[in-house]
CSV table of N, CA and C in Angstrom, one decimal:
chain,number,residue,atom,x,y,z
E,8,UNK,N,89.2,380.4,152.7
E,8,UNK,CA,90.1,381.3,153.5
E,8,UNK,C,91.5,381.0,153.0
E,9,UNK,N,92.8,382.2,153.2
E,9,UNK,CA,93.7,382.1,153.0
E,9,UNK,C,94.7,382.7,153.6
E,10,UNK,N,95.7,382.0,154.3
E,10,UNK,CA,96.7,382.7,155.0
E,10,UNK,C,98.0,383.1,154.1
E,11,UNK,N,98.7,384.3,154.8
E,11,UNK,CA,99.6,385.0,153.8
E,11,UNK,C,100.7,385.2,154.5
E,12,UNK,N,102.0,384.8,153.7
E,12,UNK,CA,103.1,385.0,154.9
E,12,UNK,C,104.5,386.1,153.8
E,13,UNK,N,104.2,386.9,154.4
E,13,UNK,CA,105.4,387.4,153.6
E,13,UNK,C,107.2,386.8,153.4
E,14,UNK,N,107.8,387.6,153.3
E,14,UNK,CA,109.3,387.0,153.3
E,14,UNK,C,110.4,387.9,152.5
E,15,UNK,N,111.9,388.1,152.9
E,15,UNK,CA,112.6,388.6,151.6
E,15,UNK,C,112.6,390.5,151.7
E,16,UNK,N,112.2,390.7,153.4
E,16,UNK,CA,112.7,392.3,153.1
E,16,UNK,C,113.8,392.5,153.9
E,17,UNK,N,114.5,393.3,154.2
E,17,UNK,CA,115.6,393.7,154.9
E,17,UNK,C,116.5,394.9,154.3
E,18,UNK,N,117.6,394.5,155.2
E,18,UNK,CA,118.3,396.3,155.1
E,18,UNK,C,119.3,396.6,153.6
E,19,UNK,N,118.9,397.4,152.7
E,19,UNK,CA,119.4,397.3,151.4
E,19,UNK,C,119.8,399.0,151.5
E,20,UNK,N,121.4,399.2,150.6
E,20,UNK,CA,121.6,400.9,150.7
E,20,UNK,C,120.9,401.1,149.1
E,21,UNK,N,120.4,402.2,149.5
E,21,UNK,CA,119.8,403.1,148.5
E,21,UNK,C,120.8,402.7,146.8
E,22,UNK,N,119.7,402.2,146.1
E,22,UNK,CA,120.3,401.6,144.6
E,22,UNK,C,119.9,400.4,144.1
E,23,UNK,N,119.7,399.8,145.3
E,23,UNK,CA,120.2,398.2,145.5
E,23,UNK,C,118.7,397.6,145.2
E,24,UNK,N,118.8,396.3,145.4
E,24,UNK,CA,117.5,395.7,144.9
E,24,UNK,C,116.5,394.7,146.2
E,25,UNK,N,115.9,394.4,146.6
E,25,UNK,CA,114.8,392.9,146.7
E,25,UNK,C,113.8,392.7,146.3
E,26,UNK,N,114.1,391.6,146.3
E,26,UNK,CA,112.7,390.7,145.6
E,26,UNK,C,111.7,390.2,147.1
E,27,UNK,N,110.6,390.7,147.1
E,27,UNK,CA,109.8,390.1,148.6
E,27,UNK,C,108.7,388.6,148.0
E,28,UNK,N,108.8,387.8,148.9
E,28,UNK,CA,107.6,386.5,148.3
E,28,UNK,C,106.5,386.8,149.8
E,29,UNK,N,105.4,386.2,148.9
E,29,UNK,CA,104.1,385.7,149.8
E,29,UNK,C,103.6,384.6,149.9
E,30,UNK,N,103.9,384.1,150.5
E,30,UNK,CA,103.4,382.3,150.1
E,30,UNK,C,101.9,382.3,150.9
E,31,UNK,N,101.2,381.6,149.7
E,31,UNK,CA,99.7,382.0,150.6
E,31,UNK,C,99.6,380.0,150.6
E,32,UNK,N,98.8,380.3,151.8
E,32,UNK,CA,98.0,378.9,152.1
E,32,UNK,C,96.7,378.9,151.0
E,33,UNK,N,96.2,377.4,151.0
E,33,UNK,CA,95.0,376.9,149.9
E,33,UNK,C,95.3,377.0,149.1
E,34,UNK,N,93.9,376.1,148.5
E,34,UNK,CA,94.5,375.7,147.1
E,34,UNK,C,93.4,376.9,145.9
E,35,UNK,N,93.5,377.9,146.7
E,35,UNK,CA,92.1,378.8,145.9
E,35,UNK,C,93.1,380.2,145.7
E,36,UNK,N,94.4,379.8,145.8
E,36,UNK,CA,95.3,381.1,145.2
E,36,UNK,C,95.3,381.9,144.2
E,37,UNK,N,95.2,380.7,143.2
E,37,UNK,CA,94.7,381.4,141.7
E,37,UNK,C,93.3,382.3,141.3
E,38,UNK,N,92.4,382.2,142.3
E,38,UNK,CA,91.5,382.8,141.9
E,38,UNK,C,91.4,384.2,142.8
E,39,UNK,N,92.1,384.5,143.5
E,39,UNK,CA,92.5,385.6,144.0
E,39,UNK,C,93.2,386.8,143.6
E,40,UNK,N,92.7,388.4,143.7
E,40,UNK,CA,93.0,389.6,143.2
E,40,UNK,C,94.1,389.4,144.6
E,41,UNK,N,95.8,389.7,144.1
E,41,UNK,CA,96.5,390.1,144.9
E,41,UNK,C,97.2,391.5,145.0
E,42,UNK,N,97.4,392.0,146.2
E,42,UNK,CA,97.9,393.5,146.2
E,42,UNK,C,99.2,393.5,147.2
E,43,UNK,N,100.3,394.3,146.9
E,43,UNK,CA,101.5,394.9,148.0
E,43,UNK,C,101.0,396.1,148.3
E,44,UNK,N,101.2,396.5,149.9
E,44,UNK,CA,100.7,397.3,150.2
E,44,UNK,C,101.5,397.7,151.3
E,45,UNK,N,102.0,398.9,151.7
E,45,UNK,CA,102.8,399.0,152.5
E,45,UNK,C,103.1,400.0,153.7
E,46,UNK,N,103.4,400.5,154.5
E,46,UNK,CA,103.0,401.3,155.8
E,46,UNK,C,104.3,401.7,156.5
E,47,UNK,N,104.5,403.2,156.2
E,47,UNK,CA,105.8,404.0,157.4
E,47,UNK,C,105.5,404.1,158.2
E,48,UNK,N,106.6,403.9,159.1
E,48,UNK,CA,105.9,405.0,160.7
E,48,UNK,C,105.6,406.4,160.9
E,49,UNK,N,103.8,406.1,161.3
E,49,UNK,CA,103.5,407.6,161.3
E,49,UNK,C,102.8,407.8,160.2
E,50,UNK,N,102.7,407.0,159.3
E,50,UNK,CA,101.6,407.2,157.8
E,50,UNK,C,100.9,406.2,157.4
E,51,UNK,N,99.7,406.4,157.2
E,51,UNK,CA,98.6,405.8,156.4
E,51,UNK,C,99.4,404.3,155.5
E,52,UNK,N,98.8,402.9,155.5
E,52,UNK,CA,98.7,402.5,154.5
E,52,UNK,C,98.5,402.7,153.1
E,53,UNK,N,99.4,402.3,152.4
E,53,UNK,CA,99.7,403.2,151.0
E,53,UNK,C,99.9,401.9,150.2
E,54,UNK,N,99.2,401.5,149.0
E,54,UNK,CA,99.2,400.8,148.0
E,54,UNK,C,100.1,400.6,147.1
E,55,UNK,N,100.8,399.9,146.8
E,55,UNK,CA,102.0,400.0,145.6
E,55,UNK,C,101.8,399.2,144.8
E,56,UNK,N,101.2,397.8,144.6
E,56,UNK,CA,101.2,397.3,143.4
E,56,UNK,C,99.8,396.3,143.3
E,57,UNK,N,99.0,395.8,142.1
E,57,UNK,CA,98.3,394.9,142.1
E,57,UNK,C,98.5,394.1,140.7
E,58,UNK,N,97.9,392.7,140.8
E,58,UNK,CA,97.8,391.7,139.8
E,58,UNK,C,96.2,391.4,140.1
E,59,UNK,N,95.3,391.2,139.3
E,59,UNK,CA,94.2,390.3,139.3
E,59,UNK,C,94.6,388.9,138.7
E,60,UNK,N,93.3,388.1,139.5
E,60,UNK,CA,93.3,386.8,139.1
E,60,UNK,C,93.7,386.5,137.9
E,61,UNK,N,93.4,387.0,137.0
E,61,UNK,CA,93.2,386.8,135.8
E,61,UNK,C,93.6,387.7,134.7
E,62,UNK,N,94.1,387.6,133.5
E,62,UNK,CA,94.5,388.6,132.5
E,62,UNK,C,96.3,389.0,133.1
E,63,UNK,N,96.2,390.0,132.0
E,63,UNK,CA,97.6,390.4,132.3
E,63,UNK,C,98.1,391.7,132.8
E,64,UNK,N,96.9,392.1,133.5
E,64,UNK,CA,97.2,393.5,133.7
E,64,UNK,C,97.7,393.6,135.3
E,65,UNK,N,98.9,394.8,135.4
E,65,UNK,CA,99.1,395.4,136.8
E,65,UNK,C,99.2,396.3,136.8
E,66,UNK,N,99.1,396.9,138.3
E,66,UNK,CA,98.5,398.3,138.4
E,66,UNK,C,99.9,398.5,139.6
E,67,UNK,N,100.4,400.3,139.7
E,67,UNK,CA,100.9,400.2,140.2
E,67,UNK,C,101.3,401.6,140.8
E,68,UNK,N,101.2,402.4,141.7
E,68,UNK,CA,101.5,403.7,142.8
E,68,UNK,C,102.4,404.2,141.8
E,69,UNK,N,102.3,405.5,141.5
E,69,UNK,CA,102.9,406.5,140.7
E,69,UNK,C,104.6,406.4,141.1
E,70,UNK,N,104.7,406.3,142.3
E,70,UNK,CA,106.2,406.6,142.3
E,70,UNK,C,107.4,405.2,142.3
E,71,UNK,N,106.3,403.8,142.6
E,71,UNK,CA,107.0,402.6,142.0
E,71,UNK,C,107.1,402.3,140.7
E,72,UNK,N,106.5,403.0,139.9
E,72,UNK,CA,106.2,402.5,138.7
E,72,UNK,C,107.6,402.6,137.7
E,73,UNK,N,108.0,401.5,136.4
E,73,UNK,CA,109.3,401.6,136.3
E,73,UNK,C,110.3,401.3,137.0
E,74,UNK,N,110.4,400.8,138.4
E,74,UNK,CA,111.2,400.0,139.2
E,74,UNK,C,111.1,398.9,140.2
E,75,UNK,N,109.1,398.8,140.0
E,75,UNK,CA,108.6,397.2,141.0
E,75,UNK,C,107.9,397.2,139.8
E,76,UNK,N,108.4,395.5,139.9
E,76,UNK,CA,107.4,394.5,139.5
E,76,UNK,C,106.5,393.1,140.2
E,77,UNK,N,105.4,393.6,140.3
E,77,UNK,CA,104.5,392.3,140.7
E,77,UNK,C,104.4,391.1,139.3
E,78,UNK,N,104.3,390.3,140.1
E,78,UNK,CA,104.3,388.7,139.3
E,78,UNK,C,103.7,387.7,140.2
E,79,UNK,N,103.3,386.6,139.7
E,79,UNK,CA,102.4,385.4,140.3
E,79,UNK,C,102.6,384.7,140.1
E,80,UNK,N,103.2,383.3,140.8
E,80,UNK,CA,103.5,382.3,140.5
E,80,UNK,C,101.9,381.0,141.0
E,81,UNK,N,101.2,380.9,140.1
E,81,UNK,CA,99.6,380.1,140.5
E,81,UNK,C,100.1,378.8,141.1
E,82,UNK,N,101.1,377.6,140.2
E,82,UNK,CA,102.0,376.9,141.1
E,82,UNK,C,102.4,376.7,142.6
E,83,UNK,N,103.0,378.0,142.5
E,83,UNK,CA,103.9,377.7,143.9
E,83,UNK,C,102.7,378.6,144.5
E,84,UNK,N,101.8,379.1,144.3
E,84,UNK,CA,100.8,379.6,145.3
E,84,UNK,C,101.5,380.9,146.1
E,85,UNK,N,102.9,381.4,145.1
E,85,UNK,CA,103.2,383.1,145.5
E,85,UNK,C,103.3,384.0,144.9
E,86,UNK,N,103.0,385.3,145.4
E,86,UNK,CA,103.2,386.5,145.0
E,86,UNK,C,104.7,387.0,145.1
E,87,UNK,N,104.7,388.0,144.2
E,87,UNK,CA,106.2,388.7,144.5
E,87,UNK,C,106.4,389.9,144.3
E,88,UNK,N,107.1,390.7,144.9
E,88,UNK,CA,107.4,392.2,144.2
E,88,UNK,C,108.9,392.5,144.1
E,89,UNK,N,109.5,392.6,143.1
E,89,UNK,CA,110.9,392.9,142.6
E,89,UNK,C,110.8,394.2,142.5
E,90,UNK,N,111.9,395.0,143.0
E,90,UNK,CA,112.3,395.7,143.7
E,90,UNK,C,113.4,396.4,143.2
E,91,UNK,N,113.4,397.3,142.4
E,91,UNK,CA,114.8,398.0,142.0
E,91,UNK,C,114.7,398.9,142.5
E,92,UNK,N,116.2,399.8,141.8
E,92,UNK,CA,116.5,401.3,142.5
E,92,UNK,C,115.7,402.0,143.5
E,93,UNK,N,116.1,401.2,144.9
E,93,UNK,CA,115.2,401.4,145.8
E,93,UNK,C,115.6,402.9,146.7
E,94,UNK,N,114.9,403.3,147.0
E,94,UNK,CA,115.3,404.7,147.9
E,94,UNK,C,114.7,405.0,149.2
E,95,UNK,N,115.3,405.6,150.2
E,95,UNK,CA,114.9,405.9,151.4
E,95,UNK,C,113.7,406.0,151.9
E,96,UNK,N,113.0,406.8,150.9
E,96,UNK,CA,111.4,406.7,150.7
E,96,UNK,C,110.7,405.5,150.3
E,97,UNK,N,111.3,404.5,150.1
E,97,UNK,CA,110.6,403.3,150.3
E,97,UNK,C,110.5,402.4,151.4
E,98,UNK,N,111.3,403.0,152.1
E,98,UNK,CA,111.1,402.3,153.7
E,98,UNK,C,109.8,401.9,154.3
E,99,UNK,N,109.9,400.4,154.5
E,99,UNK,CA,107.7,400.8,155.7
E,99,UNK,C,108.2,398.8,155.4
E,100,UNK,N,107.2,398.7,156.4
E,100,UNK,CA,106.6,397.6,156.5
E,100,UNK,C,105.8,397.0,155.0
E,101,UNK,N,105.7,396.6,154.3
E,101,UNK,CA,105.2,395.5,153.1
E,101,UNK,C,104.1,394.6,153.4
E,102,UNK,N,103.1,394.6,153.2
E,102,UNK,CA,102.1,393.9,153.3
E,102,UNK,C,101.9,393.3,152.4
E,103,UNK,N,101.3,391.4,151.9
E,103,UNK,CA,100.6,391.5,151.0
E,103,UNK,C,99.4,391.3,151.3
E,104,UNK,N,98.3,391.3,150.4
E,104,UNK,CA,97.1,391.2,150.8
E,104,UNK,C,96.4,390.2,149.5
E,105,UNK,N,95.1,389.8,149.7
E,105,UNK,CA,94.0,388.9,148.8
E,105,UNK,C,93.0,389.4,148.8
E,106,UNK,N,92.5,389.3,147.8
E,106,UNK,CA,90.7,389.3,147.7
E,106,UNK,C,90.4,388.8,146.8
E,107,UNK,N,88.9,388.3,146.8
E,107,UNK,CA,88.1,387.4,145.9
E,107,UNK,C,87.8,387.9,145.0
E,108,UNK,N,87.2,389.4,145.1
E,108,UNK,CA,86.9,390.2,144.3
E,108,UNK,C,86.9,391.6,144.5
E,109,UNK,N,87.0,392.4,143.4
E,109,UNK,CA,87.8,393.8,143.3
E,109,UNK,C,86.3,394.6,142.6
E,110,UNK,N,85.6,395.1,144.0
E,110,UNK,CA,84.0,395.7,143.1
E,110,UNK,C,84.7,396.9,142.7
E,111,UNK,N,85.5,398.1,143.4
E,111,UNK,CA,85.8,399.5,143.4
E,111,UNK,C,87.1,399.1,142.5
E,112,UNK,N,88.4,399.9,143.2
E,112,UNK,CA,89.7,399.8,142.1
E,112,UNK,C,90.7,399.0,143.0
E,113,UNK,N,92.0,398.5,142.5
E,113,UNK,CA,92.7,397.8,143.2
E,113,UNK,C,93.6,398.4,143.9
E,114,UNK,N,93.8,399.6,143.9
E,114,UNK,CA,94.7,400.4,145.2
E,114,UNK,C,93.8,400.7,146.9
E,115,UNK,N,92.5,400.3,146.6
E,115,UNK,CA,91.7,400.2,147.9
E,115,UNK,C,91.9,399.1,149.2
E,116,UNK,N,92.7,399.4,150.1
E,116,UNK,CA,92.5,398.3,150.6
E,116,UNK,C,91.8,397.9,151.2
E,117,UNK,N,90.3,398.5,151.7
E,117,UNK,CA,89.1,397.8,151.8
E,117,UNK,C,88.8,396.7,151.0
E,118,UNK,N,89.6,396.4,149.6
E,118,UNK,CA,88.9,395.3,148.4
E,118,UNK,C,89.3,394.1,149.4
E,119,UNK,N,90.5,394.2,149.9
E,119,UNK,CA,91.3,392.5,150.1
E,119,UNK,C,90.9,392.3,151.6
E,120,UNK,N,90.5,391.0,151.5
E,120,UNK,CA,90.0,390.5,152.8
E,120,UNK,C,91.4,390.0,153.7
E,121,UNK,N,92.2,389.2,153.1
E,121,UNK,CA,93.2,388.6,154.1
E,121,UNK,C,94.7,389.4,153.7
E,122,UNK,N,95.6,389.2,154.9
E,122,UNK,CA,96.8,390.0,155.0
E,122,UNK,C,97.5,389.3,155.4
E,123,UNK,N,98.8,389.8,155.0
E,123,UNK,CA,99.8,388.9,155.7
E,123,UNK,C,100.3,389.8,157.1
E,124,UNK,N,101.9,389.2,157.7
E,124,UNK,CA,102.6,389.8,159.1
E,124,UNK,C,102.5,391.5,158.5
E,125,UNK,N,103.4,390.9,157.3
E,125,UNK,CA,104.2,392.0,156.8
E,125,UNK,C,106.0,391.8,156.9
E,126,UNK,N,106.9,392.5,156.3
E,126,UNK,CA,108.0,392.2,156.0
E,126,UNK,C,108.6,393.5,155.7
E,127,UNK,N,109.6,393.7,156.8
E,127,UNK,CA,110.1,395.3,157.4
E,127,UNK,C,111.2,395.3,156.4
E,128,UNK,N,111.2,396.5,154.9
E,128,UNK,CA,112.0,397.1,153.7
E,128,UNK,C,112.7,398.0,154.9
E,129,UNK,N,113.8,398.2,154.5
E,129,UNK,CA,115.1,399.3,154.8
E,129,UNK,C,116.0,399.3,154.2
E,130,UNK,N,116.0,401.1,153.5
E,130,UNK,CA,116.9,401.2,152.7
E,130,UNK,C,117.3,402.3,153.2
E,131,UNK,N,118.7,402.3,152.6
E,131,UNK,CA,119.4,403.6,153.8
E,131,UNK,C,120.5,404.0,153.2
E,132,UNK,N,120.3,405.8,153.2
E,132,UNK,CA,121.1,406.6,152.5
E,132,UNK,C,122.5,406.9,152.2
């Protein structure tokens, strides 16, 4: 099992940047598919980025792509998503999430078993 705590969102004007962390509990972080996932008011959970355990590949929502980056620190046991030219449309609550294994694709969030609070983004015009 693993607990997930977000961190690092808040009120930025439209341009501007953050960096969000996840610090997960246990020592079985590394072997976990991680995903940001994130939620407006009034709309569906919506996927924006993934890392697997392993290899070098990320995957990422059509309209972050070219201004978030996911990265993984296996060490420090966190996730992160760096955050550029952010826009009003990026507003929502940030989730991250875990799972052990990724049978379908990694924008599903049925794959990841544990979640964190979440961490309220605001960017404003």
């Amino acid at each position: 099992q693993v607990q997930l705590a977000e961190s690092g969102g808040g009120l930025v004007q439209a341009g501007g940047s953050l960096r969000l962390s996840c610090l997960a509990s246990g020592r079985s972080f590394r072997l976990y598919n991680m995903g940001w996932f994130r939620q407006a008011p009034g709309k569906e959970r919506q996927f924006v980025a993934a890392i697997p355990w392993i290899g070098e590949n990320t995957y990422y929502e059509d309209s972050v792509k070219g201004r978030f980056t996911i990265s993984r620190d296996n060490a420090k046991n966190t996730l992160y998503l760096q955050m550029e030219d952010l826009k009003p449309e990026d507003t929502a609550v940030y989730y991250c999430a875990a799972g052990p294994k990724i049978r379908g694709g990694y924008s599903d969030a049925d794959e990841y078993t544990y979640w964190g609070q979440g961490t309220q983004v605001t960017v404003a015009s």
